GROMACS .gro file of C-alpha atoms in nm:
model
  508
    1MET     CA    1  -0.860  -2.617   0.182
    2GLU     CA    2  -0.696  -2.825   0.433
    3LYS     CA    3  -0.411  -2.596   0.463
    4LEU     CA    4  -0.668  -2.283   0.533
    5GLU     CA    5  -0.840  -2.490   0.797
    6ASN     CA    6  -0.464  -2.587   0.937
    7TYR     CA    7  -0.398  -2.257   0.919
    8GLY     CA    8  -0.690  -2.085   1.089
    9LYS     CA    9  -0.665  -2.375   1.407
   10SER     CA   10  -0.285  -2.263   1.458
   11ASP     CA   11  -0.121  -2.042   1.721
   12PHE     CA   12   0.029  -1.830   1.437
   13TYR     CA   13  -0.066  -1.471   1.480
   14PRO     CA   14  -0.185  -1.290   1.191
   15PHE     CA   15   0.035  -0.964   1.179
   16HIS     CA   16  -0.132  -0.886   0.766
   17MET     CA   17  -0.427  -0.874   0.632
   18PRO     CA   18  -0.703  -0.936   0.612
   19GLY     CA   19  -0.816  -0.642   0.910
   20HIS     CA   20  -1.103  -0.899   1.037
   21LYS     CA   21  -0.758  -1.121   1.230
   22ARG     CA   22  -0.981  -1.479   1.132
   23GLN     CA   23  -1.215  -1.362   1.415
   24ASP     CA   24  -1.605  -1.315   1.320
   25PHE     CA   25  -1.644  -0.994   1.530
   26LEU     CA   26  -1.984  -1.003   1.462
   27ASN     CA   27  -2.006  -1.359   1.648
   28GLY     CA   28  -2.268  -1.466   1.384
   29PHE     CA   29  -2.201  -1.409   1.024
   30PRO     CA   30  -2.457  -1.622   0.858
   31ASP     CA   31  -2.313  -1.936   0.649
   32PRO     CA   32  -2.187  -1.773   0.324
   33TYR     CA   33  -2.374  -2.035   0.170
   34SER     CA   34  -2.684  -1.959   0.281
   35ILE     CA   35  -2.698  -1.586   0.153
   36ASP     CA   36  -2.542  -1.639  -0.200
   37ILE     CA   37  -2.736  -1.519  -0.391
   38THR     CA   38  -2.809  -1.346  -0.758
   39GLU     CA   39  -2.973  -1.036  -0.865
   40ILE     CA   40  -3.313  -1.173  -0.751
   41ASP     CA   41  -3.641  -0.998  -0.744
   42GLY     CA   42  -3.620  -0.802  -0.397
   43PHE     CA   43  -3.248  -0.778  -0.373
   44ASP     CA   44  -3.194  -0.476  -0.605
   45ASN     CA   45  -2.846  -0.466  -0.860
   46LEU     CA   46  -2.499  -0.332  -0.799
   47HIS     CA   47  -2.447  -0.190  -1.121
   48HIS     CA   48  -2.809   0.000  -1.128
   49ALA     CA   49  -2.924   0.028  -0.794
   50GLU     CA   50  -3.268   0.130  -0.736
   51GLY     CA   51  -3.305  -0.041  -0.371
   52ILE     CA   52  -3.189  -0.203  -0.055
   53LEU     CA   53  -2.850  -0.155  -0.166
   54LYS     CA   54  -2.855   0.217  -0.305
   55GLU     CA   55  -2.993   0.266   0.046
   56SER     CA   56  -2.670   0.087   0.200
   57MET     CA   57  -2.445   0.269  -0.016
   58GLU     CA   58  -2.586   0.609   0.076
   59ARG     CA   59  -2.545   0.525   0.449
   60ALA     CA   60  -2.228   0.444   0.378
   61ALA     CA   61  -2.150   0.755   0.225
   62GLU     CA   62  -2.312   0.981   0.502
   63ILE     CA   63  -2.092   0.785   0.762
   64TYR     CA   64  -1.817   0.836   0.531
   65GLY     CA   65  -1.832   1.194   0.441
   66ALA     CA   66  -1.915   1.151   0.038
   67ASP     CA   67  -2.128   1.246  -0.156
   68GLN     CA   68  -2.129   0.921  -0.349
   69THR     CA   69  -2.040   0.557  -0.195
   70CYS     CA   70  -1.965   0.294  -0.462
   71TYR     CA   71  -1.907  -0.043  -0.283
   72LEU     CA   72  -1.633  -0.232  -0.498
   73VAL     CA   73  -1.652  -0.642  -0.472
   74ASN     CA   74  -1.302  -0.665  -0.668
   75GLY     CA   75  -1.118  -0.510  -0.432
   76SER     CA   76  -0.945  -0.164  -0.481
   77THR     CA   77  -0.787  -0.242  -0.795
   78CYS     CA   78  -1.112  -0.204  -0.984
   79GLY     CA   79  -1.159   0.146  -0.826
   80ILE     CA   80  -0.811   0.265  -0.921
   81LEU     CA   81  -0.931   0.164  -1.276
   82SER     CA   82  -1.217   0.303  -1.280
   83ALA     CA   83  -1.114   0.648  -1.125
   84VAL     CA   84  -0.823   0.690  -1.385
   85CYS     CA   85  -1.013   0.600  -1.687
   86GLY     CA   86  -1.313   0.782  -1.560
   87SER     CA   87  -1.121   1.112  -1.490
   88THR     CA   88  -0.899   1.126  -1.816
   89ALA     CA   89  -0.958   1.116  -2.185
   90TRP     CA   90  -0.789   0.829  -2.384
   91GLY     CA   91  -0.423   0.921  -2.416
   92GLY     CA   92  -0.436   1.206  -2.186
   93LYS     CA   93  -0.187   1.249  -1.935
   94LEU     CA   94  -0.156   1.146  -1.524
   95LEU     CA   95   0.015   1.332  -1.275
   96MET     CA   96   0.083   1.032  -1.077
   97ALA     CA   97   0.321   0.966  -0.762
   98ARG     CA   98   0.600   0.716  -0.889
   99ASN     CA   99   0.497   0.474  -0.587
  100CYS     CA  100   0.124   0.433  -0.642
  101HIS     CA  101   0.086   0.029  -0.699
  102LYS     CA  102   0.067  -0.130  -1.041
  103SER     CA  103  -0.331  -0.111  -1.068
  104ALA     CA  104  -0.244   0.247  -1.109
  105TYR     CA  105   0.001   0.177  -1.389
  106HIS     CA  106  -0.259  -0.107  -1.550
  107GLY     CA  107  -0.494   0.210  -1.556
  108LEU     CA  108  -0.232   0.405  -1.740
  109ILE     CA  109  -0.231   0.114  -2.000
  110LEU     CA  110  -0.576   0.076  -2.039
  111ASN     CA  111  -0.633   0.453  -2.132
  112HIS     CA  112  -0.318   0.465  -2.310
  113LEU     CA  113  -0.226   0.780  -2.099
  114GLU     CA  114   0.091   0.959  -2.072
  115PRO     CA  115   0.232   0.927  -1.698
  116VAL     CA  116   0.406   1.257  -1.609
  117TYR     CA  117   0.584   1.147  -1.218
  118VAL     CA  118   0.645   1.293  -0.943
  119TYR     CA  119   0.819   1.089  -0.672
  120PRO     CA  120   0.809   1.092  -0.308
  121SER     CA  121   1.099   1.215  -0.079
  122TYR     CA  122   1.306   0.950   0.097
  123LEU     CA  123   1.341   0.909   0.438
  124GLU     CA  124   1.743   0.816   0.435
  125GLY     CA  125   1.693   0.697   0.889
  126PRO     CA  126   1.422   0.455   0.830
  127GLY     CA  127   1.517   0.418   0.495
  128ILE     CA  128   1.124   0.416   0.308
  129SER     CA  129   0.957   0.630   0.095
  130GLY     CA  130   0.798   0.941   0.196
  131GLY     CA  131   0.572   1.157   0.131
  132VAL     CA  132   0.481   1.375  -0.230
  133CYS     CA  133   0.527   1.710  -0.175
  134PRO     CA  134   0.247   1.968  -0.224
  135SER     CA  135   0.512   2.197  -0.391
  136ASP     CA  136   0.644   1.920  -0.649
  137VAL     CA  137   0.249   1.887  -0.762
  138ARG     CA  138   0.223   2.297  -0.817
  139ARG     CA  139   0.548   2.298  -0.994
  140ILE     CA  140   0.478   2.022  -1.220
  141LEU     CA  141   0.097   2.180  -1.283
  142GLU     CA  142   0.265   2.501  -1.341
  143GLN     CA  143   0.493   2.358  -1.632
  144ASP     CA  144   0.179   2.176  -1.776
  145LYS     CA  145   0.183   2.537  -2.027
  146LYS     CA  146  -0.104   2.352  -2.248
  147ARG     CA  147  -0.299   2.240  -1.974
  148GLU     CA  148  -0.262   1.840  -2.084
  149ILE     CA  149  -0.264   1.690  -1.743
  150GLN     CA  150  -0.603   1.517  -1.647
  151ALA     CA  151  -0.642   1.460  -1.293
  152VAL     CA  152  -0.362   1.387  -0.997
  153LEU     CA  153  -0.303   1.061  -0.862
  154VAL     CA  154  -0.107   1.005  -0.490
  155VAL     CA  155  -0.107   0.668  -0.218
  156SER     CA  156  -0.149   0.793   0.126
  157PRO     CA  157  -0.083   0.608   0.336
  158THR     CA  158   0.197   0.427   0.239
  159TYR     CA  159   0.238   0.079   0.259
  160GLU     CA  160   0.477   0.202   0.538
  161GLY     CA  161   0.214   0.451   0.700
  162VAL     CA  162   0.342   0.768   0.594
  163VAL     CA  163   0.032   1.049   0.533
  164SER     CA  164   0.141   1.318   0.248
  165ASP     CA  165  -0.051   1.676   0.265
  166ILE     CA  166  -0.345   1.583   0.125
  167ALA     CA  167  -0.517   1.893   0.134
  168GLY     CA  168  -0.194   2.096  -0.004
  169ILE     CA  169  -0.243   1.810  -0.315
  170ALA     CA  170  -0.611   1.927  -0.345
  171ALA     CA  171  -0.566   2.272  -0.348
  172ALA     CA  172  -0.273   2.243  -0.630
  173ALA     CA  173  -0.485   2.012  -0.840
  174HIS     CA  174  -0.802   2.248  -0.732
  175GLU     CA  175  -0.616   2.560  -0.877
  176HIS     CA  176  -0.592   2.389  -1.209
  177GLY     CA  177  -0.986   2.274  -1.237
  178ILE     CA  178  -0.837   1.906  -1.235
  179PRO     CA  179  -0.950   1.585  -0.941
  180LEU     CA  180  -0.720   1.485  -0.705
  181ILE     CA  181  -0.753   1.069  -0.680
  182VAL     CA  182  -0.649   0.906  -0.354
  183ASP     CA  183  -0.599   0.528  -0.358
  184GLU     CA  184  -0.613   0.504   0.039
  185ALA     CA  185  -0.651   0.157   0.034
  186HIS     CA  186  -0.442   0.154   0.366
  187GLY     CA  187  -0.675   0.371   0.494
  188ALA     CA  188  -1.036   0.257   0.542
  189HIS     CA  189  -0.987   0.277   0.938
  190LEU     CA  190  -0.902   0.667   0.947
  191PRO     CA  191  -1.229   0.785   0.969
  192PHE     CA  192  -1.312   0.587   1.250
  193GLY     CA  193  -0.972   0.685   1.434
  194GLU     CA  194  -0.897   0.876   1.715
  195ARG     CA  195  -0.691   1.203   1.664
  196GLU     CA  196  -0.515   1.178   1.986
  197ASN     CA  197  -0.448   0.836   1.946
  198GLY     CA  198  -0.214   0.983   1.624
  199PHE     CA  199  -0.460   0.861   1.402
  200PRO     CA  200  -0.405   1.077   1.056
  201GLU     CA  201  -0.738   1.301   0.893
  202PRO     CA  202  -0.865   1.096   0.593
  203ALA     CA  203  -0.810   1.193   0.283
  204LEU     CA  204  -1.217   1.291   0.199
  205SER     CA  205  -1.212   1.545   0.457
  206MET     CA  206  -0.843   1.674   0.319
  207GLY     CA  207  -1.037   1.800  -0.018
  208ALA     CA  208  -0.999   1.466  -0.224
  209ASP     CA  209  -1.256   1.411  -0.529
  210VAL     CA  210  -1.240   1.068  -0.537
  211VAL     CA  211  -1.103   0.804  -0.317
  212ILE     CA  212  -1.052   0.431  -0.278
  213GLN     CA  213  -1.024   0.220   0.039
  214SER     CA  214  -0.976  -0.138   0.098
  215LEU     CA  215  -1.206  -0.232   0.329
  216HIS     CA  216  -1.054  -0.593   0.378
  217LYS     CA  217  -0.681  -0.396   0.509
  218THR     CA  218  -0.732  -0.280   0.778
  219LEU     CA  219  -1.133  -0.331   0.887
  220PRO     CA  220  -1.251  -0.686   0.972
  221CYS     CA  221  -1.447  -0.756   0.615
  222PHE     CA  222  -1.338  -1.011   0.357
  223THR     CA  223  -1.049  -1.006   0.096
  224GLN     CA  224  -1.168  -0.862  -0.208
  225THR     CA  225  -1.434  -0.590  -0.027
  226ALA     CA  226  -1.371  -0.215  -0.110
  227VAL     CA  227  -1.511   0.114  -0.159
  228LEU     CA  228  -1.489   0.431  -0.381
  229HIS     CA  229  -1.616   0.749  -0.235
  230MET     CA  230  -1.664   1.074  -0.484
  231LYS     CA  231  -1.733   1.407  -0.293
  232GLY     CA  232  -1.758   1.781  -0.555
  233ASP     CA  233  -1.780   1.837  -0.861
  234LEU     CA  234  -1.461   1.814  -1.013
  235ALA     CA  235  -1.484   1.389  -1.075
  236ASP     CA  236  -1.717   1.282  -1.328
  237ARG     CA  237  -1.923   1.039  -1.130
  238GLU     CA  238  -2.124   0.932  -1.367
  239ARG     CA  239  -1.827   0.835  -1.602
  240ILE     CA  240  -1.635   0.621  -1.329
  241CYS     CA  241  -1.960   0.496  -1.241
  242ARG     CA  242  -1.964   0.327  -1.612
  243TYR     CA  243  -1.625   0.185  -1.594
  244LEU     CA  244  -1.668   0.079  -1.250
  245GLY     CA  245  -1.943  -0.177  -1.412
  246MET     CA  246  -1.698  -0.306  -1.691
  247PHE     CA  247  -1.426  -0.351  -1.406
  248GLN     CA  248  -1.614  -0.516  -1.172
  249SER     CA  249  -1.847  -0.885  -1.195
  250SER     CA  250  -2.123  -0.844  -1.350
  251SER     CA  251  -2.184  -1.088  -1.117
  252PRO     CA  252  -2.127  -0.961  -0.775
  253SER     CA  253  -2.095  -1.169  -0.454
  254TYR     CA  254  -2.406  -1.043  -0.223
  255VAL     CA  255  -2.207  -1.226   0.067
  256PHE     CA  256  -1.928  -0.930   0.042
  257MET     CA  257  -2.209  -0.653  -0.007
  258ALA     CA  258  -2.367  -0.802   0.291
  259ALA     CA  259  -2.005  -0.808   0.483
  260MET     CA  260  -1.958  -0.440   0.355
  261GLU     CA  261  -2.245  -0.284   0.480
  262GLN     CA  262  -2.192  -0.483   0.790
  263CYS     CA  263  -1.822  -0.407   0.855
  264ILE     CA  264  -1.920  -0.028   0.776
  265ARG     CA  265  -2.228  -0.005   1.048
  266PHE     CA  266  -2.048  -0.178   1.314
  267MET     CA  267  -1.716   0.095   1.291
  268ASP     CA  268  -1.984   0.373   1.323
  269GLY     CA  269  -2.106   0.231   1.658
  270ASP     CA  270  -1.922  -0.019   1.858
  271GLY     CA  271  -1.612   0.035   1.622
  272ARG     CA  272  -1.524   0.407   1.745
  273ARG     CA  273  -1.497   0.263   2.091
  274GLU     CA  274  -1.309  -0.014   1.981
  275MET     CA  275  -1.073   0.227   1.763
  276ALA     CA  276  -0.998   0.434   2.073
  277ALA     CA  277  -0.924   0.113   2.272
  278TYR     CA  278  -0.658  -0.047   1.993
  279GLY     CA  279  -0.544   0.297   1.955
  280LYS     CA  280  -0.428   0.290   2.375
  281ARG     CA  281  -0.276  -0.073   2.279
  282LEU     CA  282  -0.077   0.072   2.014
  283GLU     CA  283   0.061   0.342   2.210
  284ARG     CA  284   0.141   0.129   2.476
  285PHE     CA  285   0.347  -0.130   2.196
  286PHE     CA  286   0.496   0.178   2.065
  287GLN     CA  287   0.604   0.280   2.402
  288GLN     CA  288   0.728  -0.107   2.544
  289VAL     CA  289   0.968  -0.097   2.194
  290LYS     CA  290   1.115   0.276   2.149
  291ASP     CA  291   1.426   0.164   2.346
  292LEU     CA  292   1.533  -0.103   2.158
  293ARG     CA  293   1.905  -0.125   2.131
  294ASN     CA  294   1.963  -0.292   1.746
  295LEU     CA  295   1.627  -0.354   1.576
  296LYS     CA  296   1.411   0.024   1.551
  297VAL     CA  297   1.041   0.034   1.556
  298LEU     CA  298   0.917   0.352   1.377
  299ASP     CA  299   0.734   0.543   1.577
  300TRP     CA  300   0.609   0.963   1.442
  301GLU     CA  301   0.930   1.106   1.634
  302LYS     CA  302   1.132   0.907   1.429
  303ILE     CA  303   0.950   0.962   1.137
  304VAL     CA  304   0.998   1.355   1.193
  305GLU     CA  305   1.366   1.317   1.311
  306ALA     CA  306   1.428   1.134   0.920
  307ASP     CA  307   1.200   1.383   0.741
  308HIS     CA  308   1.442   1.664   0.602
  309SER     CA  309   1.149   1.868   0.447
  310ARG     CA  310   0.986   1.961   0.831
  311LYS     CA  311   1.340   2.123   0.897
  312ALA     CA  312   1.221   2.515   1.086
  313GLY     CA  313   1.115   2.758   0.890
  314ALA     CA  314   0.984   2.548   0.597
  315ALA     CA  315   0.746   2.708   0.353
  316PRO     CA  316   0.415   2.568   0.374
  317GLY     CA  317   0.282   2.316   0.130
  318THR     CA  318   0.694   2.166   0.126
  319ILE     CA  319   0.625   1.924   0.414
  320SER     CA  320   0.640   1.589   0.244
  321VAL     CA  321   0.532   1.353   0.539
  322TYR     CA  322   0.232   1.506   0.697
  323GLY     CA  323   0.151   1.208   0.922
  324TRP     CA  324   0.189   0.869   0.942
  325ASP     CA  325  -0.079   0.573   1.063
  326PRO     CA  326   0.041   0.411   1.331
  327SER     CA  327  -0.163   0.054   1.269
  328LYS     CA  328   0.132   0.011   1.060
  329ILE     CA  329   0.431  -0.161   1.324
  330VAL     CA  330   0.789  -0.141   1.047
  331ILE     CA  331   1.026  -0.286   1.272
  332SER     CA  332   1.391  -0.182   1.093
  333CYS     CA  333   1.640  -0.376   1.058
  334LYS     CA  334   1.902  -0.158   0.858
  335ARG     CA  335   2.299  -0.231   0.986
  336VAL     CA  336   2.173  -0.514   1.170
  337TRP     CA  337   2.415  -0.781   1.195
  338PHE     CA  338   2.308  -1.192   1.340
  339LYS     CA  339   2.494  -1.502   1.370
  340ASN     CA  340   2.337  -1.789   1.105
  341VAL     CA  341   2.308  -2.160   1.209
  342SER     CA  342   2.657  -2.175   1.110
  343GLY     CA  343   2.771  -1.920   1.383
  344GLU     CA  344   2.903  -1.706   1.111
  345ARG     CA  345   2.797  -1.346   1.137
  346GLN     CA  346   2.564  -1.236   0.897
  347ARG     CA  347   2.366  -0.908   0.789
  348LEU     CA  348   2.020  -0.928   0.869
  349SER     CA  349   1.749  -0.878   0.596
  350GLY     CA  350   1.417  -0.805   0.600
  351GLU     CA  351   1.358  -1.157   0.482
  352ALA     CA  352   1.571  -1.325   0.713
  353LEU     CA  353   1.389  -1.112   0.993
  354GLY     CA  354   1.046  -1.220   0.892
  355ASN     CA  355   1.159  -1.565   0.847
  356ILE     CA  356   1.288  -1.568   1.200
  357LEU     CA  357   0.955  -1.390   1.326
  358ARG     CA  358   0.755  -1.693   1.156
  359GLU     CA  359   0.973  -2.002   1.225
  360ARG     CA  360   1.043  -1.922   1.580
  361TYR     CA  361   0.756  -1.732   1.720
  362HIS     CA  362   0.479  -1.850   1.462
  363LEU     CA  363   0.441  -1.438   1.407
  364GLU     CA  364   0.357  -1.423   1.051
  365MET     CA  365   0.401  -1.085   0.868
  366GLU     CA  366   0.253  -0.912   0.633
  367MET     CA  367   0.578  -0.834   0.422
  368CYS     CA  368   0.929  -0.825   0.404
  369ALA     CA  369   1.128  -0.559   0.227
  370PRO     CA  370   1.533  -0.569   0.187
  371GLU     CA  371   1.571  -0.354   0.487
  372TYR     CA  372   1.250  -0.385   0.684
  373VAL     CA  373   0.921  -0.541   0.745
  374ILE     CA  374   0.581  -0.484   0.868
  375GLY     CA  375   0.295  -0.569   1.088
  376MET     CA  376  -0.047  -0.467   0.935
  377THR     CA  377  -0.244  -0.454   1.249
  378SER     CA  378  -0.656  -0.345   1.262
  379VAL     CA  379  -0.905  -0.294   1.574
  380MET     CA  380  -0.910  -0.679   1.568
  381ASP     CA  381  -0.601  -0.683   1.681
  382THR     CA  382  -0.557  -0.819   2.091
  383GLU     CA  383  -0.338  -0.716   2.358
  384GLU     CA  384  -0.203  -1.102   2.363
  385GLY     CA  385  -0.100  -1.068   1.999
  386LEU     CA  386   0.081  -0.715   2.030
  387LEU     CA  387   0.274  -0.870   2.331
  388ARG     CA  388   0.362  -1.162   2.145
  389LEU     CA  389   0.546  -0.978   1.929
  390GLU     CA  390   0.700  -0.710   2.166
  391LYS     CA  391   0.854  -1.036   2.360
  392ALA     CA  392   0.991  -1.104   2.049
  393LEU     CA  393   1.164  -0.797   1.921
  394TRP     CA  394   1.274  -0.806   2.285
  395GLU     CA  395   1.454  -1.146   2.259
  396LEU     CA  396   1.541  -1.138   1.953
  397ASP     CA  397   1.741  -0.762   1.974
  398GLN     CA  398   1.985  -0.976   2.253
  399GLU     CA  399   2.113  -1.173   2.008
  400LEU     CA  400   2.150  -0.883   1.715
  401ASP     CA  401   2.450  -0.639   1.687
  402THR     CA  402   2.445  -0.314   1.521
  403GLU     CA  403   2.733  -0.215   1.261
  404PRO     CA  404   2.835   0.084   1.348
  405GLU     CA  405   2.809   0.421   1.197
  406SER     CA  406   3.138   0.496   1.063
  407VAL     CA  407   3.152   0.208   0.822
  408SER     CA  408   3.071   0.239   0.456
  409GLY     CA  409   2.707   0.088   0.548
  410ARG     CA  410   2.728  -0.150   0.226
  411THR     CA  411   2.466  -0.394   0.220
  412GLY     CA  412   2.557  -0.617  -0.071
  413GLU     CA  413   2.735  -0.560  -0.381
  414GLY     CA  414   2.687  -0.229  -0.574
  415HIS     CA  415   2.443  -0.091  -0.312
  416GLY     CA  416   2.484   0.125  -0.002
  417ASP     CA  417   2.155   0.146   0.254
  418ARG     CA  418   2.001   0.404   0.069
  419GLY     CA  419   1.986   0.229  -0.266
  420LEU     CA  420   1.838  -0.058  -0.169
  421SER     CA  421   1.496   0.152  -0.035
  422GLU     CA  422   1.491   0.421  -0.278
  423LEU     CA  423   1.220   0.446  -0.602
  424PRO     CA  424   1.507   0.439  -0.856
  425GLN     CA  425   1.447   0.646  -1.152
  426PRO     CA  426   1.457   0.535  -1.510
  427PRO     CA  427   1.438   0.732  -1.773
  428LEU     CA  428   1.060   0.761  -1.935
  429ARG     CA  429   1.140   0.636  -2.323
  430LEU     CA  430   0.746   0.543  -2.414
  431SER     CA  431   0.434   0.573  -2.249
  432PRO     CA  432   0.331   0.212  -2.060
  433ALA     CA  433   0.106   0.105  -2.326
  434GLU     CA  434   0.284   0.221  -2.660
  435ALA     CA  435   0.552   0.009  -2.536
  436MET     CA  436   0.339  -0.271  -2.460
  437GLU     CA  437   0.216  -0.263  -2.812
  438MET     CA  438   0.535  -0.273  -2.959
  439PRO     CA  439   0.704  -0.565  -3.092
  440GLY     CA  440   0.915  -0.732  -2.843
  441ILE     CA  441   1.242  -0.938  -2.824
  442ARG     CA  442   1.349  -1.150  -2.483
  443LYS     CA  443   1.727  -1.054  -2.379
  444ARG     CA  444   1.915  -1.216  -2.099
  445LEU     CA  445   1.788  -0.948  -1.797
  446SER     CA  446   2.212  -0.948  -1.721
  447GLU     CA  447   2.246  -0.786  -2.052
  448SER     CA  448   1.962  -0.534  -2.090
  449ALA     CA  449   2.082  -0.192  -1.984
  450GLY     CA  450   2.036   0.047  -2.241
  451SER     CA  451   1.686  -0.118  -2.374
  452VAL     CA  452   1.374  -0.006  -2.322
  453SER     CA  453   1.122  -0.255  -2.096
  454ARG     CA  454   0.804  -0.433  -2.184
  455GLU     CA  455   0.712  -0.581  -1.882
  456PHE     CA  456   0.769  -0.467  -1.502
  457ILE     CA  457   0.963  -0.540  -1.207
  458TYR     CA  458   0.830  -0.472  -0.859
  459LEU     CA  459   0.871  -0.653  -0.553
  460TYR     CA  460   0.540  -0.825  -0.440
  461PRO     CA  461   0.387  -0.714  -0.157
  462PRO     CA  462   0.403  -0.410  -0.204
  463GLY     CA  463   0.379  -0.417  -0.573
  464ILE     CA  464   0.523  -0.075  -0.635
  465PRO     CA  465   0.738  -0.110  -0.994
  466VAL     CA  466   1.092  -0.057  -0.999
  467LEU     CA  467   1.065  -0.079  -1.340
  468ALA     CA  468   0.753  -0.019  -1.562
  469PRO     CA  469   0.674  -0.081  -1.946
  470GLY     CA  470   0.817   0.261  -2.178
  471GLU     CA  471   1.095   0.297  -1.917
  472GLU     CA  472   1.524   0.219  -1.999
  473ILE     CA  473   1.624  -0.084  -1.794
  474THR     CA  474   1.947   0.096  -1.578
  475GLU     CA  475   2.246  -0.066  -1.430
  476ASP     CA  476   2.058   0.068  -1.124
  477VAL     CA  477   1.751  -0.136  -1.171
  478LEU     CA  478   1.951  -0.462  -1.269
  479GLU     CA  479   2.140  -0.438  -0.987
  480ARG     CA  480   1.839  -0.379  -0.715
  481ALA     CA  481   1.678  -0.630  -0.883
  482ALA     CA  482   1.922  -0.866  -0.882
  483TRP     CA  483   1.991  -0.831  -0.526
  484TYR     CA  484   1.638  -0.847  -0.440
  485GLU     CA  485   1.677  -1.202  -0.585
  486ALA     CA  486   1.935  -1.323  -0.378
  487MET     CA  487   1.781  -1.195  -0.074
  488GLY     CA  488   1.507  -1.450  -0.139
  489LEU     CA  489   1.230  -1.141  -0.215
  490SER     CA  490   0.980  -1.202  -0.401
  491VAL     CA  491   1.076  -1.047  -0.758
  492GLN     CA  492   0.757  -1.070  -0.993
  493GLY     CA  493   0.601  -0.865  -1.338
  494LEU     CA  494   0.860  -1.042  -1.557
  495GLU     CA  495   0.702  -1.321  -1.758
  496ASP     CA  496   1.013  -1.554  -1.713
  497PRO     CA  497   0.967  -1.658  -1.351
  498SER     CA  498   1.334  -1.780  -1.301
  499LEU     CA  499   1.405  -1.399  -1.373
  500SER     CA  500   1.683  -1.494  -1.659
  501ASN     CA  501   1.459  -1.261  -1.912
  502ILE     CA  502   1.275  -0.924  -1.992
  503ILE     CA  503   1.111  -0.878  -2.274
  504THR     CA  504   1.201  -0.538  -2.419
  505VAL     CA  505   1.098  -0.279  -2.700
  506ALA     CA  506   1.255  -0.443  -3.032
  507GLU     CA  507   1.492  -0.169  -3.150
  508LYS     CA  508   1.379  -0.028  -3.523
   0.00000   0.00000   0.00000
């Protein structure tokens, strides 16, 4: 409590979630203890809503354009689990983007599903994952001659703000009579954004059947608050809601539910005007930092330049990056060098850049990746906060220099720039559930190549696995994990916190 209070009183500026940015946007939210109740008479029950909660969620559905909206008090995670389990049969197949959050993989395990992966494109310039091409989804579905795939799951926007062609993906799914689930955890603000400010269309208006959004990520609401929207007839609403009753707490927080209601009402009223002003603040920020010499701040122009799928004459449905969410500030330090405290010239990693911004400028970023950092913004971000980041980047930029393009571009042993950020494609040997239920054996991670993993390996955030249970451990994965650890990034998923050992499927 003391540490939380001290951080709240400090001058550290939060370029991270939650989206309220430590501000009471309602100017007087009640003392949480005074409204923290249980399901007493007159206050309805989230798992059998008939009164005030039913009316509240119906109003939310009307605002978002859904046929049904459900409040989630266990975050987007419970919504993703419910959508996956409620849209597939036990032991079925799910077509899912390989850059999905770990919670989607947990859904695979819980329902014993066999994943069929579709890989997002890779934007080599900024070094980030792009979107999923509708043509790739259609091709995989057409190859599914026995019609075993029961749903499609993609994430859009990504952590870096990349938006896929949801309309094209939805059309491909609907042609095969199956629903499209969109993990739009980072897009709860999109329905309220002005298109003229660069905010893309939300997934629900582009044909998605089930959409999960984290209110706390990009809107002024408490951590752990989220919503699940359903639209159309392809999604089995009754079944999804039944799973929500399993994955959510049986004692849902009225503090959370009241906050969600107030947040959505605010966004549908004054929030729309605030979003327009916020969009202008972002436009000014991106304009001011576009000429940085060494550090690069990602914008739509740089994304289009890096996306080879957008070449002239590209056929409909073959564009991987359909849009971009400007609420994400992605600062690339690719091929950038700096002088460390010893005066030695050293490659600037995302972790090092994040540390400098934190320690020198008191700017706390959301995420550090190998070659970039992400600052998450929301409608609550102030002009002063964006100006602080702008000034810090310009000051830092003067101290840095960039490696010439002619140099090989190696960022560490065994890896070039492309190898660090592009998703690996380890062979799938078993379904995740099969792997986790088989006998395991502990091996040295460095000596485990060729074995089948029973564990995850991922950076957190964002929680996207570079290795999932059932996949073969490749040299590429091992090199990547070792390099991430050497860079000081948070590598998680293994039972062994030292990252020395991994549990693999015991060989027969």
